[in-house]
GROMACS .gro file of C-alpha atoms in nm:
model
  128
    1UNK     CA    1   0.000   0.000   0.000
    2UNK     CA    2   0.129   0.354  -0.067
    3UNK     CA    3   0.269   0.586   0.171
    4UNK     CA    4   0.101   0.958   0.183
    5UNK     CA    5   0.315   1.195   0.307
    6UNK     CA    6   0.175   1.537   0.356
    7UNK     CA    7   0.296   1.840   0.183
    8UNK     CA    8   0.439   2.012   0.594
    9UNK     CA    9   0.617   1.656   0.565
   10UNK     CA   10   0.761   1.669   0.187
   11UNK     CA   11   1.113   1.928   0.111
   12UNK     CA   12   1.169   2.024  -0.267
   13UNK     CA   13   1.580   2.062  -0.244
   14UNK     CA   14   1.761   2.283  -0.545
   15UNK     CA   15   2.122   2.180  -0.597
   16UNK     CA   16   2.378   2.001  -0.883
   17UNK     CA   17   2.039   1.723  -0.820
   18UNK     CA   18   1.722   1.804  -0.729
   19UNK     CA   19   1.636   1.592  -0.392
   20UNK     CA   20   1.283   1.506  -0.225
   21UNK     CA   21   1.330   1.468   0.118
   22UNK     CA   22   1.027   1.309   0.315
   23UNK     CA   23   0.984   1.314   0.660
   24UNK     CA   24   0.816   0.997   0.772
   25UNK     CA   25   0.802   0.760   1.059
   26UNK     CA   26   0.647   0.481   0.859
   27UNK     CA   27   0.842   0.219   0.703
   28UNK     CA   28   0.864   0.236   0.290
   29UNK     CA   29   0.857  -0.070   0.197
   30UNK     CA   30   1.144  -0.181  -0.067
   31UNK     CA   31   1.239   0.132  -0.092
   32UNK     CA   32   1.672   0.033  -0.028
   33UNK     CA   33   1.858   0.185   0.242
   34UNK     CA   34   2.015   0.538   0.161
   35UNK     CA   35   2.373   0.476  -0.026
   36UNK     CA   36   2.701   0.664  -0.155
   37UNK     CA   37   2.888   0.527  -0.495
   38UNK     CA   38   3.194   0.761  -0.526
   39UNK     CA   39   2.930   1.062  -0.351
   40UNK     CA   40   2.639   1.010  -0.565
   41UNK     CA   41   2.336   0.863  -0.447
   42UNK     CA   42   2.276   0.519  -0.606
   43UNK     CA   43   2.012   0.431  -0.795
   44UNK     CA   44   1.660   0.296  -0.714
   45UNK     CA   45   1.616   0.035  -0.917
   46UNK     CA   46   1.195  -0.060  -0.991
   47UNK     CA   47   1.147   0.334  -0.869
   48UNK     CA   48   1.048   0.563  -1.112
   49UNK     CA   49   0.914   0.913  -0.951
   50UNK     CA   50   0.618   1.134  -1.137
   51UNK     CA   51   0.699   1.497  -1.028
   52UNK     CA   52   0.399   1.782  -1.061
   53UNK     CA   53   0.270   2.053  -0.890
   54UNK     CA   54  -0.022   1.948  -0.710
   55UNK     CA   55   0.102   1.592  -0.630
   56UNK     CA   56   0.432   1.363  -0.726
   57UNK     CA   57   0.412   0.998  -0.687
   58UNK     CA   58   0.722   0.786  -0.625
   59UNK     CA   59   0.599   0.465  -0.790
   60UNK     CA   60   0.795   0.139  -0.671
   61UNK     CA   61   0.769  -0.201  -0.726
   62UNK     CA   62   0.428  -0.420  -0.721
   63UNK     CA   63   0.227  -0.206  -0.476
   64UNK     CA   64   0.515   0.008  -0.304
   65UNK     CA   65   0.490   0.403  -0.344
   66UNK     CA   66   0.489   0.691  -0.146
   67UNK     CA   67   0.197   0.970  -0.269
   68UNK     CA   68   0.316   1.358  -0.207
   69UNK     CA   69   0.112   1.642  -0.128
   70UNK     CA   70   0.160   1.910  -0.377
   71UNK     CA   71   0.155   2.288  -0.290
   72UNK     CA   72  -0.070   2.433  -0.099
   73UNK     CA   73  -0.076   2.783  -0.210
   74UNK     CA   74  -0.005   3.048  -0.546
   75UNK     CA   75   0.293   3.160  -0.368
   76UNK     CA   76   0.517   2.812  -0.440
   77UNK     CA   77   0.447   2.834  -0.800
   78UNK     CA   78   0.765   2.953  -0.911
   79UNK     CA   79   0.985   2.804  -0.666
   80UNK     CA   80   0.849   2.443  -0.765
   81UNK     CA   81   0.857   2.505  -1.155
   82UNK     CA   82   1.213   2.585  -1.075
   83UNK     CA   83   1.247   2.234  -0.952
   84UNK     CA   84   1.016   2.052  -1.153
   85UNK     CA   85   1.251   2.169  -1.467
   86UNK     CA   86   1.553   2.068  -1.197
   87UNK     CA   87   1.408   1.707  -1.205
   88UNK     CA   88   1.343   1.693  -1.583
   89UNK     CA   89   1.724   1.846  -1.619
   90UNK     CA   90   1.856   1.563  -1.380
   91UNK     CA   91   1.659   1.312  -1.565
   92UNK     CA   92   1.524   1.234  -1.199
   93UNK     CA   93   1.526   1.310  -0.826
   94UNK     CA   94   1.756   1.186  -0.495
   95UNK     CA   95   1.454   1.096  -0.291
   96UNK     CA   96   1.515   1.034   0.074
   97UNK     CA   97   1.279   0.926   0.350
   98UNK     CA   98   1.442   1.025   0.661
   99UNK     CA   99   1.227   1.008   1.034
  100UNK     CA  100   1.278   1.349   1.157
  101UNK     CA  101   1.352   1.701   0.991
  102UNK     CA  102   1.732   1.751   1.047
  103UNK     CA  103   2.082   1.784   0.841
  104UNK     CA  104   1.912   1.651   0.473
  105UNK     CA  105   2.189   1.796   0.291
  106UNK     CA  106   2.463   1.586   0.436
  107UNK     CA  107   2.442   1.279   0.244
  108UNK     CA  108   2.730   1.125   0.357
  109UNK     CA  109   2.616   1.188   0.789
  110UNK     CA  110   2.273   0.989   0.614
  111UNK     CA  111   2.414   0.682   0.422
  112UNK     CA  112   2.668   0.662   0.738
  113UNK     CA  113   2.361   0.659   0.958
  114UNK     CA  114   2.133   0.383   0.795
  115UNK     CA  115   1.815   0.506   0.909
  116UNK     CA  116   1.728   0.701   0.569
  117UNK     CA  117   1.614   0.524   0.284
  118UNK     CA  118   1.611   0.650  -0.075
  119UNK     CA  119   1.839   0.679  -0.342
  120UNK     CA  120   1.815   0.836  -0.733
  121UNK     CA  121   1.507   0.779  -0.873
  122UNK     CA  122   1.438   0.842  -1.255
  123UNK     CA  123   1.184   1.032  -1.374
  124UNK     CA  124   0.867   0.941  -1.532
  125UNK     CA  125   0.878   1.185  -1.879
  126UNK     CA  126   0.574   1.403  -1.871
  127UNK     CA  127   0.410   1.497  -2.174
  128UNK     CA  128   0.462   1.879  -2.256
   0.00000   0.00000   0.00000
């Protein structure tokens, strides 16, 4: 069964790749433990992550997923087109599912830790 994580719970991250960081007590469910090969984030393989600005869904194998909140007001339009073309750029997303709101943008502190989960995901092309 999917995961819904709500938009307070969901961080759209600019940098050289865009991340999704989700906040979430909840186990995701084949979703691999957060790694490092040579400092990038390794890939997700069977994820595949649908990015838009009312919801994104990080589609997994069989009946895994997680289900993201988009904005909630006018006022993140720009600021998520700016990573929505970040994500189509990057050909995908870092997506990491960590338990509490802290130092996201130390990925080697998270794949040291093993608690976070994630990992690249591609992108699902969206028709334009």
């Amino acid at each position: 069964m999917p995961l819904h994580i709500r938009r307070e719970d969901a961080l759209h991250l600019d940098g050289a790749v865009p991340t999704l960081v989700l906040v979430s007590a909840d186990p995701v469910e084949r979703l691999p433990v957060f790694q490092l090969d040579a400092g990038r984030p390794v890939p997700c393989a069977g994820w595949q992550i649908l990015a838009n600005l009312t919801t994104s869904v990080v589609d997994g194998p069989d009946d895994a997923g997680i289900f993201v909140e988009g904005m909630r007001s006018p006022q993140e339009v720009d600021e998520r087109f700016a990573w929505l073309e970040a994500v189509d750029r990057a050909g995908g997303a870092v997506v990491l599912v960590v338990d509490s709101q802290g130092a996201v943008d130390d990925w080697a502190a998270l794949a040291a830790g093993g608690k976070a989960r994630g990992g690249f995901v591609p992108a699902v092309q969206r028709g334009g």
